[in-house]
Amino acid sequence: MPIRLLPPQLINQIAAGEVVERPASVVKELVENSFDAQSGTVEVDIEMGGLRLIRIRDDGIGMGQEELPLALSRHATSKIASLADLERVSSMGFRGEALPSISSVARLALTSRTQSSDHAWRILADGTESGYAILPASHPCGTCVEVRDLFYNTPARRKFLRSEKTEFSHIETLIKRMALSRFGTGFVLRHNQREILSLRPAKAQTEREGRLALLCGEAFLENALGVDFESSGLRLSGWVGLPTFSRSQADMQFFYVNGRLVRDKLVAHAVRQAYQDVLYHGRQPVYVLYLELDPALVDVNAHPAKLEVRFRDSRLVHDFLFRALHRAIADDRPGGSHYASGMAAGAPNTPVENATRPAFSSRPTPSFGHGARQASLPLQVRETLLSLNELYTPASVNTQPVARPDDSPNPPLGYAIAHLHNIYILAETATGLILVDAHAAHERVTYEKLKRQQQAGGIASQPLLLPLSVKLSGVEADLAEEFADAFANLGMELSRSGLDTVLVRSVPVLLSGVDAEKLLRDTLADLHQHGRSLRLEQALHGVLATMACHGSVRAHRRLTIPEMNALLREMESTENSGQCNHGRPTWIELSGKDLDRFFLRGQ
């Protein structure tokens, strides 16, 4: 068959194969166009899960009569004009492929009106990019795109679609995710003429909280930590769920880069590492996070559907995300800050529409259903009434009487009044009651103490009788040589022996029985893919966690009042004390209002 040019409609249909996967793909492209048009409200009407009709109407700036044919032509766009623009893309759409691709597999009608025009103009398209008839129409300022009979001319594509209910559920999920990226935009979603979702523009802080609670659930709002961290020209803001408020699936993880919802392996890896020391085995964290950075530092043109991005300096971004989230989670302790901020006081707001700043810095009383978590403590960080000279350990129990002065405020976890079933500490606070799992809490306190000792004294290493020779790729060997000092700080001494061989000369004493070759390979694989690895550190922490578990207060051991109060004070000063080493909660609070509700007081 000779080489020949493809007809425009076939070219567009090929492009549609990358962009238009299902009805939700059409909705995504068109709503993003509405965002770029500075719309205040976007209305989405769906019929038969999007197969019969997809209508997107907005109140944006609109298009003039002369722009309508261009909007339906490939590679015609108002978003970029040069390579410099492409390298600093700040708009949602910029390829100029969406409308012609959609029109090639559906019947498309485009109606638009600018503020300077007396009336709107309407154009019909069939993917041929020619023979357009532009007619005057009645329409308010803004744009309306109607997509009918999706895949009517490509029946093979229709066979891959699911049921009407399933296809609409994808659209509904998409709209909710997009609504979290644009708090200042209103959304209306209808299916078969029935209103499913109606969101007014959320400009006030309480309105943003309301939208977050509506889209992610009240439980998320009640069990979230606010994040606002800025460093090296990057800013991360939003909300992360408490480690004890997790899910079995990764279905509540929303990450936005300059307002664009993305799925990124580097981001997912950084988040997993931030949670690795506190999350229950097999559980998934929940979060709504917004990363802002110079558009020149991120390539949004890495995926046809713009679902993935590529960072210019992936190591910088990975380390920044890890530090910000690790700090936020570590501060989750009684009397902790509950709000991670790396910003100077009075720093100006610079998020997407100033809508991504977390709305709160403490947690209200939770419900005690599935996934419930401890409540917030008093909003201010209160001074600890005791100054302990020694850490509380079974070998050295602080048995000094604990004073309870009447003229001082209660500490965050209050004072112990009983040891229930020789397992739980019951403490009284100024506002209610605290229940603490003594073993779980002391396990975390001991674990964090061991980690601090390890960091302060360095990692003891054990030389191998015979160096272990490990064959690697050239890239891996280069990484081993580059990060040799980092390995040495963790007790593993490496030296290069040839282009593709590395000698392991010593391993950490705590890991004397570990498979050193596998640990080295896994660590280098992380470094190659993400620029960072915590595998060696995690292996060491695993040993320390076991030591902490065996060295902690055992269940059913009777504790004295001074011992219990000593543990409570330590929890208030220990990072991550809200959960044990296995990710289970260490304490909960029953407020006075909870107690009144239980006994129907005031009703």
XYZ file of C-alpha atoms in Angstrom:
603
model
C 0.000 0.000 0.000
C 1.488 3.372 -1.026
C 2.096 6.196 1.471
C -0.740 8.698 1.493
C -2.217 11.439 3.636
C -5.006 10.463 6.003
C -8.307 12.354 5.828
C -8.875 14.857 8.657
C -11.741 12.909 10.222
C -9.658 9.727 10.471
C -6.787 11.722 11.964
C -9.161 13.114 14.553
C -10.579 9.679 15.286
C -7.070 8.361 15.910
C -6.450 11.291 18.260
C -9.782 10.597 19.919
C -8.537 7.113 20.777
C -6.012 8.746 23.114
C -8.187 11.538 24.490
C -11.747 10.153 24.487
C -11.706 6.884 26.378
C -15.247 7.093 27.748
C -17.941 9.746 28.413
C -16.077 10.945 31.512
C -13.096 11.783 29.270
C -15.295 14.126 27.233
C -16.593 15.789 30.380
C -13.058 16.306 31.673
C -11.847 18.012 28.495
C -14.873 20.281 28.228
C -14.970 21.294 31.897
C -11.265 22.122 31.763
C -12.036 24.417 28.814
C -14.650 26.089 31.019
C -12.018 26.617 33.721
C -9.730 28.293 31.202
C -12.655 30.505 30.135
C -12.775 31.908 33.704
C -16.227 30.502 34.369
C -18.000 31.205 37.640
C -20.439 28.302 37.264
C -20.330 25.133 35.169
C -23.484 23.110 34.447
C -23.162 19.504 33.314
C -26.175 17.661 31.860
C -25.859 13.944 31.158
C -28.285 11.498 29.547
C -27.858 7.722 29.414
C -24.520 7.881 31.178
C -23.198 10.265 28.522
C -23.910 8.109 25.477
C -26.998 10.038 24.418
C -26.018 13.518 25.592
C -23.232 15.424 27.297
C -23.937 19.135 27.644
C -21.469 21.501 29.312
C -22.647 25.070 29.814
C -20.579 27.828 31.435
C -20.696 31.574 32.015
C -17.117 32.247 30.940
C -15.692 34.796 28.509
C -17.074 32.998 25.451
C -15.832 32.994 21.853
C -16.511 35.247 18.891
C -17.971 34.160 15.567
C -14.583 34.011 13.860
C -13.119 31.781 16.588
C -15.683 28.986 16.370
C -14.270 27.251 13.257
C -10.770 27.459 14.743
C -11.967 25.898 17.980
C -12.998 22.831 15.976
C -9.696 22.602 14.095
C -6.741 20.543 15.252
C -3.851 22.312 16.936
C -5.673 25.630 17.141
C -5.555 27.169 20.597
C -5.444 30.454 22.467
C -3.389 28.938 25.301
C 0.100 28.840 23.745
C 1.879 30.524 20.854
C 5.524 29.493 21.214
C 7.848 26.890 22.715
C 8.409 29.229 25.657
C 4.662 29.154 26.356
C 4.649 25.351 26.132
C 7.398 25.159 28.743
C 5.363 27.291 31.166
C 1.822 26.019 30.641
C -0.535 27.434 33.249
C -3.849 26.649 31.539
C -5.746 23.374 31.783
C -6.034 22.730 28.034
C -3.429 23.688 25.469
C -3.114 20.957 22.804
C -6.022 22.108 20.652
C -7.173 18.537 20.094
C -10.163 18.057 22.387
C -13.032 19.521 20.336
C -12.006 18.120 16.921
C -11.320 14.715 18.497
C -14.706 14.665 20.203
C -16.520 15.844 17.072
C -14.991 13.007 15.078
C -16.747 10.362 17.216
C -19.977 12.213 18.092
C -22.389 14.857 16.896
C -21.141 18.133 18.359
C -22.793 21.541 18.564
C -20.914 24.578 19.880
C -22.722 27.749 20.941
C -20.915 30.759 22.387
C -21.305 34.441 23.092
C -18.905 37.112 24.321
C -19.913 40.054 26.475
C -19.325 42.443 23.593
C -21.681 40.554 21.260
C -25.420 41.179 20.904
C -26.139 37.507 20.350
C -24.499 34.098 20.298
C -23.246 32.023 17.378
C -23.775 28.315 16.853
C -21.717 25.847 14.814
C -22.140 22.118 14.102
C -19.239 19.714 13.584
C -18.722 16.179 12.323
C -14.932 15.882 12.540
C -14.190 16.808 8.919
C -12.937 20.320 9.866
C -14.635 21.787 6.802
C -17.948 23.095 5.512
C -19.031 24.738 8.749
C -22.342 26.561 8.890
C -22.277 29.300 11.530
C -25.718 30.544 12.551
C -26.859 33.179 15.053
C -28.368 31.794 18.241
C -29.906 32.846 21.538
C -27.574 32.196 24.476
C -26.283 34.137 27.475
C -22.640 35.121 27.745
C -20.520 32.010 27.903
C -20.277 28.737 26.017
C -22.383 25.609 25.621
C -21.029 22.396 24.084
C -23.476 19.598 23.241
C -22.105 16.145 22.463
C -24.743 13.704 21.234
C -24.596 10.004 20.314
C -21.041 9.398 21.455
C -19.226 6.770 19.330
C -22.210 6.512 16.948
C -19.797 6.140 14.008
C -17.300 3.903 15.810
C -19.510 1.087 17.158
C -16.489 -0.979 18.219
C -15.658 1.705 20.798
C -19.158 1.536 22.280
C -18.714 -2.162 23.029
C -15.969 -1.341 25.539
C -18.225 0.916 27.598
C -19.931 -0.267 30.782
C -23.508 0.154 31.908
C -25.205 3.528 32.047
C -24.909 3.535 35.844
C -21.198 2.772 35.760
C -20.392 5.390 33.135
C -22.276 8.048 35.052
C -20.538 7.109 38.284
C -17.227 7.877 36.544
C -18.592 11.278 35.536
C -19.891 12.025 39.031
C -16.562 11.084 40.609
C -14.739 13.259 38.085
C -16.913 16.311 38.789
C -16.383 15.934 42.534
C -12.633 15.778 42.050
C -12.655 18.810 39.772
C -14.832 20.692 42.264
C -12.082 20.221 44.855
C -9.644 21.985 42.532
C -11.831 25.055 42.008
C -13.520 26.174 45.197
C -14.407 29.503 43.581
C -16.410 27.815 40.799
C -19.982 26.590 41.150
C -21.041 23.214 39.740
C -24.361 21.675 38.778
C -24.603 18.036 37.687
C -27.773 16.447 36.291
C -28.418 12.943 35.011
C -31.524 12.228 32.933
C -32.971 15.617 33.988
C -32.491 14.833 37.697
C -30.195 17.069 39.709
C -27.438 15.042 41.368
C -25.082 17.721 42.609
C -25.350 21.438 43.158
C -22.377 23.359 44.517
C -22.336 27.110 44.865
C -19.022 28.958 44.560
C -17.245 28.495 47.896
C -15.383 31.696 48.648
C -15.677 31.978 52.434
C -13.637 29.588 54.546
C -16.710 27.961 56.073
C -18.120 27.397 52.572
C -14.910 25.660 51.503
C -15.085 23.443 54.564
C -18.673 22.645 53.675
C -17.730 21.626 50.134
C -14.873 19.474 51.430
C -17.205 17.751 53.915
C -19.858 17.219 51.227
C -17.469 15.716 48.692
C -15.186 13.758 51.013
C -17.497 13.175 53.962
C -17.863 14.714 57.397
C -15.594 12.018 58.819
C -12.703 13.202 56.642
C -13.114 16.773 57.827
C -13.197 15.609 61.443
C -10.092 13.432 61.082
C -7.847 15.603 58.933
C -4.693 17.563 59.633
C -4.119 20.872 57.899
C -0.939 21.250 55.852
C 0.620 24.494 54.674
C 4.331 24.181 53.970
C 6.572 26.244 51.734
C 10.235 25.802 50.817
C 12.563 26.116 47.805
C 9.890 27.736 45.669
C 7.398 24.924 46.324
C 4.236 25.091 48.367
C 2.080 22.250 49.638
C -1.283 22.921 51.221
C -4.465 21.021 51.891
C -5.536 18.232 54.211
C -4.146 14.819 55.139
C -6.096 12.217 57.051
C -4.878 11.026 60.424
C -2.976 7.728 60.204
C -5.776 6.015 62.121
C -8.321 7.357 59.609
C -7.353 5.275 56.596
C -9.055 3.173 53.948
C -8.609 -0.246 52.438
C -8.356 1.253 48.927
C -6.659 4.317 47.458
C -10.014 5.866 46.529
C -9.739 9.070 48.549
C -6.411 10.409 47.389
C -6.639 13.703 45.522
C -3.462 15.475 44.464
C -3.405 18.656 42.392
C -0.416 20.271 40.700
C -1.073 23.941 39.961
C -4.785 23.165 40.054
C -4.548 20.100 37.798
C -5.642 16.714 39.169
C -2.862 14.214 38.497
C -1.878 10.632 39.250
C 1.857 10.508 39.764
C 4.086 7.659 40.946
C 6.620 10.009 42.500
C 3.921 11.726 44.544
C 2.425 8.405 45.640
C 5.857 7.156 46.722
C 6.578 10.288 48.759
C 3.221 10.023 50.520
C 3.725 6.325 51.303
C 7.121 7.050 52.809
C 5.708 9.852 54.950
C 3.107 7.450 56.361
C 5.294 4.331 56.503
C 6.035 4.549 60.225
C 2.493 5.191 61.409
C -0.008 3.544 59.057
C -1.697 0.264 59.857
C -0.514 -2.578 57.629
C -2.213 -2.672 54.225
C -4.195 0.531 54.770
C -4.218 3.531 52.425
C -3.914 7.163 53.574
C -6.492 9.770 52.570
C -5.626 13.273 51.468
C -6.599 16.338 49.460
C -3.366 18.134 48.627
C -2.350 21.025 46.404
C 1.198 21.474 45.138
C 2.090 24.854 43.669
C 5.310 25.531 41.829
C 6.682 27.486 38.909
C 5.036 26.090 35.728
C 8.502 25.895 34.180
C 9.439 23.232 36.758
C 6.751 20.774 35.703
C 5.937 19.271 32.300
C 2.177 18.811 31.959
C 2.558 17.614 28.370
C 3.716 14.126 29.374
C 0.375 12.355 28.815
C -2.263 12.748 26.061
C -5.062 13.053 28.609
C -2.847 15.225 30.879
C -3.308 12.820 33.799
C 0.416 12.551 34.489
C 3.115 15.162 34.879
C 6.902 15.132 34.838
C 8.870 17.242 37.313
C 12.101 18.862 36.138
C 13.749 18.127 39.515
C 11.991 15.032 40.771
C 14.327 14.562 43.739
C 13.613 18.074 45.015
C 9.848 17.560 44.738
C 9.962 14.115 46.356
C 12.017 15.318 49.326
C 9.833 18.397 49.748
C 6.623 16.361 49.811
C 8.088 13.833 52.214
C 9.345 16.494 54.636
C 6.093 18.456 54.596
C 3.863 15.429 55.179
C 6.216 13.778 57.659
C 6.236 16.982 59.716
C 2.436 17.246 59.626
C 1.939 13.657 60.759
C 4.681 13.792 63.404
C 3.016 16.828 65.004
C -0.134 14.767 65.566
C 0.268 14.352 69.297
C -1.588 15.611 72.366
C -0.940 19.326 72.503
C 0.887 19.245 69.145
C 0.513 21.952 66.545
C -1.951 19.981 64.339
C -0.931 22.332 61.550
C 2.302 21.947 59.650
C 3.553 25.259 58.376
C 6.871 26.123 56.844
C 5.760 29.658 56.018
C 6.821 32.846 57.696
C 4.164 34.627 59.687
C 2.135 36.934 57.527
C 3.153 35.292 54.265
C 0.680 36.105 51.482
C -1.797 33.600 50.106
C -0.706 32.157 46.771
C -2.822 29.033 46.229
C -5.254 28.238 43.475
C -7.911 30.898 44.054
C -6.654 31.214 47.657
C -8.894 28.259 48.316
C -6.469 25.567 49.269
C -5.363 26.825 52.667
C -6.534 24.382 55.316
C -9.561 25.628 57.154
C -8.703 24.453 60.648
C -5.852 23.615 62.961
C -7.501 21.203 65.351
C -9.928 18.339 65.268
C -13.497 18.311 66.627
C -14.952 15.424 68.578
C -15.419 12.447 66.239
C -18.185 9.945 65.983
C -17.223 6.520 67.258
C -18.125 4.565 64.150
C -15.810 2.782 61.733
C -12.529 4.569 61.364
C -13.206 6.872 64.307
C -10.225 8.651 65.790
C -9.387 10.580 68.892
C -10.839 14.021 69.197
C -9.118 17.337 69.258
C -7.600 18.554 72.454
C -7.773 22.181 73.639
C -6.844 24.494 70.798
C -3.791 26.006 72.502
C -0.634 24.099 73.221
C -0.479 24.061 76.996
C 2.626 23.882 79.113
C 3.371 20.536 80.675
C 3.107 20.740 84.451
C 5.939 18.264 84.996
C 9.551 18.379 83.947
C 10.665 14.747 83.735
C 14.373 14.125 83.971
C 14.135 10.571 82.722
C 12.113 8.899 80.019
C 9.487 6.543 81.375
C 10.598 2.941 80.825
C 9.809 -0.276 82.675
C 13.396 -0.359 83.936
C 13.209 3.157 85.329
C 9.713 4.142 86.367
C 9.176 7.654 87.600
C 7.316 7.045 90.821
C 7.562 10.563 92.201
C 4.198 11.989 93.267
C 2.640 14.116 90.563
C 1.323 17.417 91.833
C -2.029 18.643 90.635
C -2.087 22.359 91.477
C -5.473 23.999 91.527
C -4.192 27.244 90.023
C -2.727 25.709 86.825
C -4.528 24.621 83.663
C -4.830 20.940 82.875
C -2.276 19.458 80.463
C -3.720 18.179 77.157
C -4.170 14.589 78.368
C -5.211 15.579 81.874
C -4.495 13.522 84.971
C -4.897 9.794 85.494
C -7.644 8.710 87.849
C -7.819 4.938 87.236
C -6.255 1.962 85.460
C -9.183 0.103 83.888
C -8.785 -3.697 83.640
C -5.045 -3.103 84.033
C -5.030 -2.070 80.348
C -6.534 1.382 79.819
C -5.632 4.623 81.558
C -8.631 6.765 82.421
C -7.690 10.439 82.715
C -9.743 13.528 83.468
C -9.259 16.749 81.509
C -10.798 20.171 81.879
C -13.325 19.300 79.155
C -13.942 15.572 79.434
C -12.288 12.162 79.740
C -9.314 10.541 78.010
C -8.837 6.797 77.479
C -5.298 5.594 76.715
C -4.081 2.151 75.700
C -1.066 2.046 78.017
C 0.910 -0.592 76.109
C 0.304 0.968 72.693
C 1.170 4.453 73.953
C 4.329 3.360 75.742
C 5.366 1.323 72.713
C 5.349 4.499 70.602
C 7.146 6.520 73.289
C 9.851 3.876 73.610
C 10.189 3.503 69.840
C 10.655 7.244 69.312
C 13.206 7.273 72.154
C 15.199 4.488 70.481
C 15.115 6.334 67.157
C 16.437 9.501 68.795
C 19.209 7.564 70.488
C 20.075 5.931 67.180
C 20.241 9.273 65.406
C 22.272 10.893 68.168
C 24.815 8.101 68.546
C 25.041 6.936 64.958
C 24.426 3.445 63.647
C 26.831 0.825 64.912
C 28.155 -1.281 62.018
C 29.576 -4.767 61.893
C 32.379 -5.514 59.390
C 31.841 -8.603 57.268
C 34.497 -11.296 57.490
C 34.533 -11.413 53.689
C 33.181 -8.454 51.684
C 30.008 -9.270 49.768
C 30.462 -8.726 46.022
C 27.281 -7.540 44.286
C 26.965 -7.312 40.495
C 24.938 -4.280 39.438
C 24.139 -2.287 36.342
C 26.356 0.678 35.597
C 23.630 3.095 36.687
C 23.122 1.266 39.985
C 26.846 1.158 40.660
C 27.037 4.909 40.023
C 24.227 5.461 42.521
C 25.926 3.255 45.109
C 29.077 5.337 44.741
C 27.171 8.644 44.810
C 25.268 7.726 47.985
C 28.124 5.883 49.717
C 28.201 8.426 52.563
C 24.460 8.081 53.137
C 24.805 4.295 53.300
C 27.733 4.658 55.732
C 25.669 6.887 58.032
C 23.175 4.028 58.291
C 25.833 1.439 59.020
C 26.400 -0.076 55.558
C 29.859 0.515 54.113
C 30.157 0.228 50.326
C 33.062 0.497 47.917
C 33.105 0.248 44.172
C 35.103 -2.525 42.515
C 34.973 -2.135 38.767
C 32.352 -0.698 36.441
C 29.481 -2.887 37.597
C 30.533 -4.334 40.953
C 30.060 -2.993 44.480
C 31.531 -4.507 47.638
C 29.475 -4.490 50.844
C 32.085 -4.322 53.616
C 29.876 -3.846 56.676
C 26.218 -3.904 57.689
C 24.360 -2.397 60.655
C 24.724 -4.453 63.823
C 20.949 -4.504 64.204
C 20.652 -6.077 60.732
C 23.400 -8.652 61.017
C 21.128 -11.425 59.727
C 19.516 -9.479 56.889
C 19.895 -10.296 53.193
C 22.332 -7.461 52.494
C 22.346 -7.941 48.718
C 18.556 -7.741 48.424
C 18.427 -4.703 50.720
C 21.104 -2.963 48.648
C 19.356 -3.727 45.342
C 15.952 -2.591 46.600
C 17.422 0.620 47.995
C 19.233 1.420 44.749
C 16.042 0.729 42.787
C 14.252 3.335 44.906
C 17.072 5.823 44.437
C 17.015 5.299 40.679
C 13.254 5.768 40.381
C 12.543 8.379 43.053
C 15.863 9.915 44.032
C 15.258 8.844 47.627
C 14.996 5.618 49.587
C 14.125 4.772 53.162
C 14.456 0.998 52.837
C 17.611 0.705 54.925
C 16.251 3.122 57.499
C 12.929 1.271 57.550
C 14.687 -2.038 58.111
C 16.511 -0.540 61.089
C 13.306 0.976 62.400
C 11.638 -2.414 62.121
C 14.181 -3.831 64.561
C 13.771 -0.855 66.882
C 9.981 -1.246 66.744
C 10.299 -4.881 67.833
C 12.614 -3.842 70.660
C 10.135 -1.134 71.701
C 7.252 -3.609 71.680
C 9.078 -6.058 73.933
C 10.365 -3.288 76.161
C 7.035 -1.573 76.759
C 4.487 -1.839 79.514
C 2.720 -5.151 79.157
C -1.030 -5.435 79.257
C -2.485 -6.386 82.655
C 0.457 -4.918 84.562
C -0.986 -2.668 87.257
C 0.278 0.911 87.000
C 0.383 3.437 89.788
C -1.088 6.916 89.432
C 2.392 8.513 89.179
C 3.403 5.994 86.503
C 0.285 6.701 84.459
C 0.734 10.467 84.708
C 4.379 10.119 83.694
C 3.291 8.254 80.555
C 0.655 10.881 79.745
C 3.246 13.664 79.971
C 5.592 11.742 77.699
C 2.864 11.237 75.120
C 2.344 14.996 75.007
C 5.996 15.550 74.056
C 6.490 12.576 71.705
C 6.069 12.711 67.948
C 3.486 10.385 66.381
C 2.115 9.467 69.817
C -1.414 9.437 68.414
C -0.834 5.911 67.133
C 1.309 2.943 68.093
C 4.072 1.471 65.930
C 1.486 -0.650 64.099
C -0.800 2.275 63.243
C -3.492 1.649 65.867
C -4.808 4.597 67.905
C -3.297 5.117 71.360
C -5.977 7.392 72.849
C -9.477 8.763 72.409
C -11.381 11.575 74.081
C -14.927 11.786 75.356
C -15.868 15.413 75.690
C -18.391 16.757 78.157
C -20.855 17.109 75.286
C -20.396 13.438 74.422
C -21.126 12.441 78.003
C -24.205 14.685 78.119
C -25.446 13.130 74.876
C -24.971 9.597 76.166
C -27.126 10.348 79.210
C -29.631 12.603 77.382
C -28.754 15.562 79.573
C -30.280 18.798 78.323
C -32.724 16.982 76.031
